[in-house]
PDB file of C-alpha atoms in Angstrom:
ATOM      1  CA  MET F 481     -12.703  -9.438 -11.569  1.00 43.00           C
ATOM      2  CA  LYS F 482      -9.561  -8.366 -13.400  1.00 40.00           C
ATOM      3  CA  THR F 483      -7.967 -10.487 -16.094  1.00 37.00           C
ATOM      4  CA  LEU F 484      -4.607 -12.151 -15.592  1.00 33.00           C
ATOM      5  CA  HIS F 485      -1.543  -9.992 -16.181  1.00 38.00           C
ATOM      6  CA  LEU F 486       2.110  -9.979 -15.286  1.00 34.00           C
ATOM      7  CA  SER F 487       1.567  -8.889 -11.701  1.00 37.00           C
ATOM      8  CA  ILE F 488      -0.648 -11.850 -10.804  1.00 33.00           C
ATOM      9  CA  ILE F 489       2.367 -13.849  -9.722  1.00 35.00           C
ATOM     10  CA  ALA F 490       3.456 -11.116  -7.351  1.00 39.00           C
ATOM     11  CA  GLY F 491       0.375 -11.752  -5.225  1.00 39.00           C
ATOM     12  CA  ILE F 492       2.303 -14.237  -3.151  1.00 34.00           C
ATOM     13  CA  ILE F 493       4.516 -11.339  -2.061  1.00 36.00           C
ATOM     14  CA  VAL F 494       1.462  -9.487  -0.845  1.00 38.00           C
ATOM     15  CA  ILE F 495       0.408 -12.386   1.352  1.00 35.00           C
ATOM     16  CA  PHE F 496       3.685 -12.335   3.258  1.00 35.00           C
ATOM     17  CA  LEU F 497       4.564  -8.616   3.180  1.00 37.00           C
ATOM     18  CA  PHE F 498       1.172  -6.972   3.134  1.00 39.00           C
ATOM     19  CA  SER F 499      -1.599  -9.267   4.320  1.00 38.00           C
ATOM     20  CA  ASP F 500       0.866 -11.232   6.471  1.00 39.00           C
ATOM     21  CA  ILE F 501      -1.698 -14.004   6.925  1.00 36.00           C
ATOM     22  CA  VAL F 502      -0.833 -16.284   9.830  1.00 37.00           C
ATOM     23  CA  LEU F 503      -2.762 -19.548  10.056  1.00 37.00           C
ATOM     24  CA  LEU F 504      -3.077 -20.966  13.550  1.00 36.00           C
ATOM     25  CA  PRO F 505      -4.743 -24.152  14.766  1.00 38.00           C
ATOM     26  CA  ALA F 506      -8.504 -23.705  15.157  1.00 38.00           C
ATOM     27  CA  ALA F 507      -8.245 -24.005  18.930  1.00 37.00           C
ATOM     28  CA  GLN F 508      -6.010 -20.928  19.022  1.00 50.00           C
ATOM     29  CA  GLY F 509      -8.022 -18.744  16.657  1.00 69.00           C
ATOM     30  CA  THR F 510      -6.477 -16.736  13.841  1.00 85.00           C
ATOM     31  CA  THR F 511      -4.301 -13.651  13.573  1.00 89.00           C
ATOM     32  CA  GLY F 512      -3.600 -11.248  10.713  1.00 90.00           C
ATOM     33  CA  TYR F 513      -3.329  -7.661   9.568  1.00 88.00           C
ATOM     34  CA  ALA F 514      -6.162  -5.269   8.729  1.00 93.00           C
ATOM     35  CA  LEU F 515      -5.985  -1.724   7.389  1.00 94.00           C
ATOM     36  CA  PHE F 516      -8.148   0.989   8.967  1.00 95.00           C
ATOM     37  CA  MET F 517      -9.091   4.418   7.601  1.00 94.00           C
ATOM     38  CA  LYS F 518     -11.805   6.975   8.355  1.00 94.00           C
ATOM     39  CA  SER F 519     -14.882   7.716   6.257  1.00 94.00           C
ATOM     40  CA  ASN F 520     -14.565  10.795   4.038  1.00 93.00           C
ATOM     41  CA  SER F 521     -10.780  10.565   4.014  1.00 92.00           C
ATOM     42  CA  THR F 522      -7.876   9.698   1.730  1.00 89.00           C
ATOM     43  CA  GLY F 523      -5.214   7.151   2.565  1.00 89.00           C
ATOM     44  CA  SER F 524      -2.061   6.078   0.756  1.00 87.00           C
ATOM     45  CA  ILE F 525       0.107   2.969   0.692  1.00 89.00           C
ATOM     46  CA  TYR F 526       3.690   3.678  -0.407  1.00 86.00           C
ATOM     47  CA  THR F 527       5.573   0.825  -2.039  1.00 84.00           C
ATOM     48  CA  ASP F 528       8.936   0.218  -3.661  1.00 83.00           C
ATOM     49  CA  TYR F 529       9.588  -2.499  -6.235  1.00 81.00           C
ATOM     50  CA  THR F 530      12.976  -3.982  -7.100  1.00 84.00           C
ATOM     51  CA  PHE F 531      13.248  -5.770 -10.442  1.00 85.00           C
ATOM     52  CA  ARG F 532      15.954  -8.416 -10.526  1.00 84.00           C
ATOM     53  CA  GLU F 533      15.489  -9.137 -14.227  1.00 87.00           C
ATOM     54  CA  LEU F 534      15.230  -6.148 -16.579  1.00 88.00           C
ATOM     55  CA  SER F 535      13.372  -6.144 -19.887  1.00 88.00           C
ATOM     56  CA  ASN F 536      11.230  -3.960 -22.148  1.00 89.00           C
ATOM     57  CA  GLN F 537       8.043  -5.642 -20.973  1.00 88.00           C
ATOM     58  CA  THR F 538       5.165  -3.603 -19.572  1.00 89.00           C
ATOM     59  CA  TRP F 539       4.092  -4.125 -15.973  1.00 86.00           C
ATOM     60  CA  ASN F 540       0.536  -3.117 -15.053  1.00 87.00           C
ATOM     61  CA  PHE F 541      -0.604  -2.177 -11.562  1.00 85.00           C
ATOM     62  CA  MET F 542      -4.317  -2.989 -11.272  1.00 86.00           C
ATOM     63  CA  PRO F 543      -5.493  -2.716  -7.633  1.00 89.00           C
ATOM     64  CA  GLU F 544      -9.111  -3.449  -6.685  1.00 89.00           C
ATOM     65  CA  ILE F 545     -11.404  -2.996  -3.695  1.00 92.00           C
ATOM     66  CA  LEU F 546     -14.059  -5.712  -3.520  1.00 90.00           C
ATOM     67  CA  ALA F 547     -17.359  -5.465  -1.650  1.00 90.00           C
ATOM     68  CA  SER F 548     -16.392  -8.440   0.531  1.00 88.00           C
ATOM     69  CA  ILE F 549     -14.280 -11.557   0.500  1.00 87.00           C
ATOM     70  CA  HIS F 550     -17.278 -13.655  -0.652  1.00 82.00           C
ATOM     71  CA  ASP F 551     -19.491 -11.195  -2.549  1.00 68.00           C
ATOM     72  CA  SER F 552     -20.621 -12.481  -5.959  1.00 56.00           C
ATOM     73  CA  ASN F 553     -20.836  -8.847  -7.101  1.00 60.00           C
ATOM     74  CA  PRO F 554     -17.207  -7.997  -6.380  1.00 66.00           C
ATOM     75  CA  LEU F 555     -17.050  -4.256  -6.930  1.00 65.00           C
ATOM     76  CA  ALA F 556     -16.984  -2.000  -3.879  1.00 71.00           C
ATOM     77  CA  PRO F 557     -19.276   1.067  -3.661  1.00 76.00           C
ATOM     78  CA  LYS F 558     -18.503   3.793  -6.196  1.00 86.00           C
ATOM     79  CA  ASP F 559     -17.614   6.055  -3.268  1.00 89.00           C
ATOM     80  CA  LEU F 560     -14.591   3.876  -2.425  1.00 93.00           C
ATOM     81  CA  ILE F 561     -11.894   4.289  -5.064  1.00 92.00           C
ATOM     82  CA  ILE F 562      -8.320   3.049  -5.385  1.00 93.00           C
ATOM     83  CA  ILE F 563      -5.756   4.183  -7.934  1.00 91.00           C
ATOM     84  CA  ALA F 564      -2.102   3.358  -8.558  1.00 90.00           C
ATOM     85  CA  PHE F 565       0.477   5.942  -9.569  1.00 87.00           C
ATOM     86  CA  PRO F 566       2.037   5.162 -11.926  1.00 87.00           C
ATOM     87  CA  GLU F 567      -0.425   2.632 -13.369  1.00 88.00           C
ATOM     88  CA  THR F 568       2.025   1.185 -15.892  1.00 88.00           C
ATOM     89  CA  ILE F 569       5.813   0.984 -16.108  1.00 87.00           C
ATOM     90  CA  ILE F 570       8.447  -0.558 -18.360  1.00 88.00           C
ATOM     91  CA  LYS F 571      10.639  -3.045 -16.503  1.00 87.00           C
ATOM     92  CA  ASN F 572      13.853  -1.423 -17.698  1.00 87.00           C
ATOM     93  CA  LYS F 573      15.170  -0.148 -14.366  1.00 85.00           C
ATOM     94  CA  ASN F 574      15.866  -1.825 -11.046  1.00 83.00           C
ATOM     95  CA  ASN F 575      13.768   0.304  -8.696  1.00 83.00           C
ATOM     96  CA  THR F 576      10.291   1.772  -9.064  1.00 84.00           C
ATOM     97  CA  SER F 577       8.125   3.587  -6.518  1.00 84.00           C
ATOM     98  CA  VAL F 578       4.350   3.137  -6.657  1.00 87.00           C
ATOM     99  CA  THR F 579       1.744   4.885  -4.508  1.00 87.00           C
ATOM    100  CA  TYR F 580      -1.681   3.332  -4.014  1.00 90.00           C
ATOM    101  CA  THR F 581      -4.232   5.988  -3.023  1.00 91.00           C
ATOM    102  CA  ILE F 582      -7.629   5.091  -1.534  1.00 93.00           C
ATOM    103  CA  MET F 583     -10.443   7.665  -1.404  1.00 93.00           C
ATOM    104  CA  ALA F 584     -13.527   7.111   0.794  1.00 94.00           C
ATOM    105  CA  LYS F 585     -16.358   9.571   0.114  1.00 91.00           C
ATOM    106  CA  ASN F 586     -19.991  10.243   1.054  1.00 92.00           C
ATOM    107  CA  ASN F 587     -19.786   8.591   4.481  1.00 93.00           C
ATOM    108  CA  VAL F 588     -19.078   5.135   3.056  1.00 93.00           C
ATOM    109  CA  LYS F 589     -18.215   2.614   5.792  1.00 93.00           C
ATOM    110  CA  GLY F 590     -17.792  -1.115   6.145  1.00 93.00           C
ATOM    111  CA  VAL F 591     -15.266  -3.946   5.716  1.00 94.00           C
ATOM    112  CA  TYR F 592     -13.974  -4.472   2.185  1.00 94.00           C
ATOM    113  CA  ALA F 593     -11.432  -6.741   0.515  1.00 93.00           C
ATOM    114  CA  LEU F 594      -8.309  -5.013  -0.777  1.00 92.00           C
ATOM    115  CA  SER F 595      -6.443  -6.611  -3.668  1.00 89.00           C
ATOM    116  CA  LEU F 596      -3.216  -4.995  -4.820  1.00 83.00           C
ATOM    117  CA  PHE F 597      -2.675  -7.959  -7.130  1.00 71.00           C
ATOM    118  CA  SER F 598      -4.681 -10.998  -8.182  1.00 63.00           C
ATOM    119  CA  CYS F 599      -3.699 -13.253  -5.305  1.00 76.00           C
ATOM    120  CA  GLY F 600      -4.537 -12.610  -1.669  1.00 84.00           C
ATOM    121  CA  LEU F 601      -7.050 -10.229  -0.060  1.00 90.00           C
ATOM    122  CA  THR F 602      -6.538  -7.916   2.913  1.00 92.00           C
ATOM    123  CA  PRO F 603      -9.397  -6.521   5.047  1.00 94.00           C
ATOM    124  CA  LEU F 604      -9.853  -2.781   4.571  1.00 95.00           C
ATOM    125  CA  VAL F 605     -11.994  -1.307   7.368  1.00 96.00           C
ATOM    126  CA  VAL F 606     -13.515   2.093   6.583  1.00 96.00           C
ATOM    127  CA  GLY F 607     -15.262   4.251   9.198  1.00 95.00           C
ATOM    128  CA  LEU F 608     -15.259   1.515  11.866  1.00 94.00           C
ATOM    129  CA  ASN F 609     -12.959   0.215  14.590  1.00 91.00           C
ATOM    130  CA  GLU F 610     -12.194  -3.432  15.344  1.00 89.00           C
ATOM    131  CA  SER F 611     -14.877  -3.667  18.080  1.00 88.00           C
ATOM    132  CA  GLN F 612     -17.541  -2.805  15.473  1.00 92.00           C
ATOM    133  CA  VAL F 613     -16.535  -5.650  13.135  1.00 92.00           C
ATOM    134  CA  SER F 614     -17.722  -9.227  13.575  1.00 90.00           C
ATOM    135  CA  PRO F 615     -14.859 -11.587  14.465  1.00 91.00           C
ATOM    136  CA  ALA F 616     -16.218 -13.977  11.829  1.00 90.00           C
ATOM    137  CA  ILE F 617     -15.373 -11.444   9.095  1.00 92.00           C
ATOM    138  CA  PHE F 618     -11.742 -11.170  10.164  1.00 92.00           C
ATOM    139  CA  ASN F 619     -11.580 -14.946  10.581  1.00 90.00           C
ATOM    140  CA  ASP F 620     -12.683 -15.391   6.953  1.00 91.00           C
ATOM    141  CA  PHE F 621      -9.770 -13.228   5.768  1.00 92.00           C
ATOM    142  CA  PHE F 622      -7.115 -14.654   8.061  1.00 91.00           C
ATOM    143  CA  SER F 623      -8.009 -18.307   7.460  1.00 89.00           C
ATOM    144  CA  ALA F 624      -8.372 -17.955   3.667  1.00 88.00           C
ATOM    145  CA  GLN F 625      -5.891 -19.882   1.533  1.00 83.00           C
ATOM    146  CA  TYR F 626      -4.860 -18.865  -1.975  1.00 80.00           C
ATOM    147  CA  GLN F 627      -3.312 -20.853  -4.797  1.00 78.00           C
ATOM    148  CA  CYS F 628      -0.555 -18.465  -5.892  1.00 76.00           C
ATOM    149  CA  PRO F 629       1.929 -19.209  -8.685  1.00 72.00           C
ATOM    150  CA  ALA F 630       5.558 -19.616  -7.695  1.00 75.00           C
ATOM    151  CA  MET F 631       7.795 -16.570  -7.934  1.00 73.00           C
ATOM    152  CA  THR F 632      10.468 -16.311 -10.624  1.00 78.00           C
ATOM    153  CA  ALA F 633      13.357 -13.908 -11.228  1.00 77.00           C
ATOM    154  CA  SER F 634      11.093 -11.815 -13.451  1.00 76.00           C
ATOM    155  CA  ILE F 635       8.837 -10.965 -10.486  1.00 79.00           C
ATOM    156  CA  PRO F 636       9.882  -7.889  -8.493  1.00 80.00           C
ATOM    157  CA  ASP F 637      10.488  -7.756  -4.753  1.00 80.00           C
ATOM    158  CA  LEU F 638       7.842  -5.620  -3.029  1.00 76.00           C
ATOM    159  CA  ASN F 639       8.605  -3.444  -0.017  1.00 79.00           C
ATOM    160  CA  ILE F 640       5.934  -1.362   1.700  1.00 79.00           C
ATOM    161  CA  VAL F 641       7.627   1.895   2.718  1.00 81.00           C
ATOM    162  CA  GLY F 642       4.785   3.404   4.707  1.00 83.00           C
ATOM    163  CA  TYR F 643       1.195   4.550   5.040  1.00 86.00           C
ATOM    164  CA  SER F 644      -0.503   7.908   5.382  1.00 84.00           C
ATOM    165  CA  GLY F 645      -4.130   8.513   6.308  1.00 87.00           C
ATOM    166  CA  MET F 646      -4.511   4.915   7.516  1.00 91.00           C
ATOM    167  CA  ILE F 647      -3.043   2.488  10.019  1.00 90.00           C
ATOM    168  CA  SER F 648      -2.359  -1.241  10.072  1.00 89.00           C
ATOM    169  CA  LYS F 649      -3.483  -3.276  13.077  1.00 90.00           C
ATOM    170  CA  ILE F 650      -2.697  -6.816  14.165  1.00 89.00           C
ATOM    171  CA  ILE F 651      -6.025  -8.481  14.896  1.00 90.00           C
ATOM    172  CA  SER F 652      -6.261 -11.653  17.001  1.00 88.00           C
ATOM    173  CA  ILE F 653      -9.445 -13.685  17.309  1.00 86.00           C
ATOM    174  CA  ASN F 654      -9.838 -15.787  20.441  1.00 80.00           C
ATOM    175  CA  GLN F 655     -10.671 -19.483  20.248  1.00 73.00           C
ATOM    176  CA  ASP F 656     -14.331 -18.873  21.142  1.00 73.00           C
ATOM    177  CA  ASN F 657     -14.599 -16.637  18.034  1.00 66.00           C
ATOM    178  CA  THR F 658     -16.328 -13.912  20.026  1.00 64.00           C
ATOM    179  CA  ASN F 659     -13.538 -11.577  21.080  1.00 68.00           C
ATOM    180  CA  ILE F 660     -11.056  -9.470  19.135  1.00 74.00           C
ATOM    181  CA  THR F 661      -7.861  -7.986  20.475  1.00 75.00           C
ATOM    182  CA  SER F 662      -5.618  -5.719  18.447  1.00 74.00           C
ATOM    183  CA  SER F 663      -2.426  -3.745  18.492  1.00 72.00           C
ATOM    184  CA  VAL F 664      -1.501  -0.851  16.255  1.00 71.00           C
ATOM    185  CA  ASN F 665       1.361  -1.595  13.889  1.00 64.00           C
ATOM    186  CA  GLN F 666       1.638   1.579  11.852  1.00 61.00           C
ATOM    187  CA  LEU F 667       4.521   1.690   9.406  1.00 62.00           C
ATOM    188  CA  GLU F 668       5.581   5.309   9.492  1.00 64.00           C
ATOM    189  CA  ILE F 669       7.341   7.009   6.620  1.00 67.00           C
ATOM    190  CA  SER F 670      11.022   7.429   7.447  1.00 69.00           C
ATOM    191  CA  SER F 671      12.598  10.874   7.415  1.00 71.00           C
ATOM    192  CA  PRO F 672      13.745  12.104   3.971  1.00 77.00           C
ATOM    193  CA  LEU F 673      17.406  11.895   4.989  1.00 73.00           C
ATOM    194  CA  LYS F 674      17.001   8.353   6.332  1.00 71.00           C
ATOM    195  CA  GLN F 675      15.310   7.249   3.096  1.00 75.00           C
ATOM    196  CA  PHE F 676      18.102   8.927   1.094  1.00 76.00           C
ATOM    197  CA  LYS F 677      20.867   7.249   3.124  1.00 69.00           C
ATOM    198  CA  SER F 678      19.184   3.858   2.719  1.00 64.00           C
ATOM    199  CA  GLY F 679      19.776   4.079  -1.038  1.00 67.00           C
ATOM    200  CA  ILE F 680      16.489   5.621  -2.260  1.00 75.00           C
ATOM    201  CA  ALA F 681      17.073   8.255  -4.946  1.00 77.00           C
ATOM    202  CA  SER F 682      16.273  11.855  -3.969  1.00 80.00           C
ATOM    203  CA  LEU F 683      13.422  12.104  -6.474  1.00 81.00           C
ATOM    204  CA  ASP F 684      11.872   8.875  -5.109  1.00 78.00           C
ATOM    205  CA  VAL F 685      11.759  10.004  -1.469  1.00 81.00           C
ATOM    206  CA  LYS F 686       8.261   9.912   0.090  1.00 79.00           C
ATOM    207  CA  CYS F 687       6.852  12.810   2.121  1.00 80.00           C
ATOM    208  CA  GLU F 688       4.132  12.783   4.747  1.00 75.00           C
ATOM    209  CA  GLN F 689       0.715  13.922   3.566  1.00 68.00           C
ATOM    210  CA  GLY F 690       0.584  17.724   3.213  1.00 70.00           C
ATOM    211  CA  LEU F 691       4.336  18.138   2.673  1.00 79.00           C
ATOM    212  CA  GLN F 692       6.238  18.737  -0.550  1.00 83.00           C
ATOM    213  CA  LEU F 693       9.523  17.250  -1.689  1.00 86.00           C
ATOM    214  CA  VAL F 694      12.385  19.693  -2.360  1.00 86.00           C
ATOM    215  CA  ILE F 695      15.956  18.950  -3.465  1.00 87.00           C
ATOM    216  CA  LYS F 696      18.823  20.855  -1.876  1.00 85.00           C
ATOM    217  CA  SER F 697      20.897  22.682  -4.500  1.00 83.00           C
ATOM    218  CA  GLU F 698      24.194  22.193  -2.691  1.00 80.00           C
ATOM    219  CA  ASP F 699      24.315  18.398  -2.506  1.00 81.00           C
ATOM    220  CA  GLY F 700      21.117  17.030  -4.067  1.00 84.00           C
ATOM    221  CA  SER F 701      19.754  15.766  -0.746  1.00 83.00           C
ATOM    222  CA  PRO F 702      15.958  15.675  -0.198  1.00 84.00           C
ATOM    223  CA  ALA F 703      13.722  17.447   2.317  1.00 83.00           C
ATOM    224  CA  CYS F 704       9.975  17.534   2.990  1.00 83.00           C
ATOM    225  CA  VAL F 705       8.483  20.962   3.693  1.00 81.00           C
ATOM    226  CA  THR F 706       5.217  22.864   3.389  1.00 79.00           C
ATOM    227  CA  THR F 707       4.323  24.486   0.067  1.00 80.00           C
ATOM    228  CA  ASN F 708       5.039  27.993   1.396  1.00 78.00           C
ATOM    229  CA  THR F 709       8.427  26.928   2.728  1.00 78.00           C
ATOM    230  CA  ALA F 710       9.247  25.219  -0.587  1.00 81.00           C
ATOM    231  CA  THR F 711       8.563  28.471  -2.453  1.00 83.00           C
ATOM    232  CA  ALA F 712      10.700  30.485  -0.032  1.00 78.00           C
ATOM    233  CA  LEU F 713      13.619  28.037  -0.248  1.00 80.00           C
ATOM    234  CA  MET F 714      13.524  28.106  -4.028  1.00 85.00           C
ATOM    235  CA  LYS F 715      13.586  31.911  -4.096  1.00 82.00           C
ATOM    236  CA  ARG F 716      16.651  31.893  -1.844  1.00 77.00           C
ATOM    237  CA  GLY F 717      18.406  29.355  -4.058  1.00 81.00           C
ATOM    238  CA  TRP F 718      18.469  26.732  -1.287  1.00 81.00           C
ATOM    239  CA  SER F 719      16.548  24.204  -3.379  1.00 81.00           C
ATOM    240  CA  MET F 720      16.237  23.316  -7.040  1.00 78.00           C
ATOM    241  CA  PRO F 721      12.982  23.551  -8.997  1.00 64.00           C
ATOM    242  CA  TYR F 722      11.271  20.175  -8.822  1.00 62.00           C
ATOM    243  CA  SER F 723       8.164  18.929 -10.551  1.00 55.00           C
ATOM    244  CA  PRO F 724       6.941  15.301 -10.277  1.00 51.00           C
ATOM    245  CA  ASN F 725       6.830  13.303 -13.499  1.00 44.00           C
ATOM    246  CA  PRO F 726       5.322   9.893 -14.302  1.00 40.00           C
ATOM    247  CA  ASP F 727       8.477   8.150 -13.071  1.00 44.00           C
ATOM    248  CA  HIS F 728       8.490   9.841  -9.658  1.00 43.00           C
ATOM    249  CA  ASN F 729       5.732  10.306  -7.073  1.00 41.00           C
TER     250      ASN F 729
END
């Protein structure tokens, strides 16, 4: 398991904004969120962080995928990889965008425990649907309780902007612990203009998978287009040259 670092305290945010664990009386079963993606695919979780207290301290993003919620050998198969971009930032600006990318290769499938921080685990289902997963597995996740440190002003606010290549489902387990019902609750990525108008900087706008961000020369507004269209717009002077750097996804 990872060692403690600054982001450990932020785990409590994950429980409420990401895992959204809801504990119900045993007679009513449990309910919570699970993430689903296909085998041999790539999925992304787009997040925005707002720092209320600025400093020159380093903040490390160290996500993990564990083999299960109880496994004594915590590492997931080598064919299931998660990375954060950027991995490290300096807390000297108010807003930072971070993309967590998950790659599932070589037909890997199963239910794994996703940890974006060091507090709270979310079920990550790869290559299966909810009917192929034992209700007891989901119940373990949704009924788990974590001792998370209290938040302070130095801990950023986390907002999940959207997903690509995966969906989030609300899973409910009936009181007899034998039946699972679910509803899809996919958080789509907003249009570039909507993100821009909400206060997100042009260079921090997220695009759907397969599209490229371009910046309009006339007013600096963002757009998401295919690579060929981006090249054509640049040649016509409609958009400015843009190349991602470590501060922008």
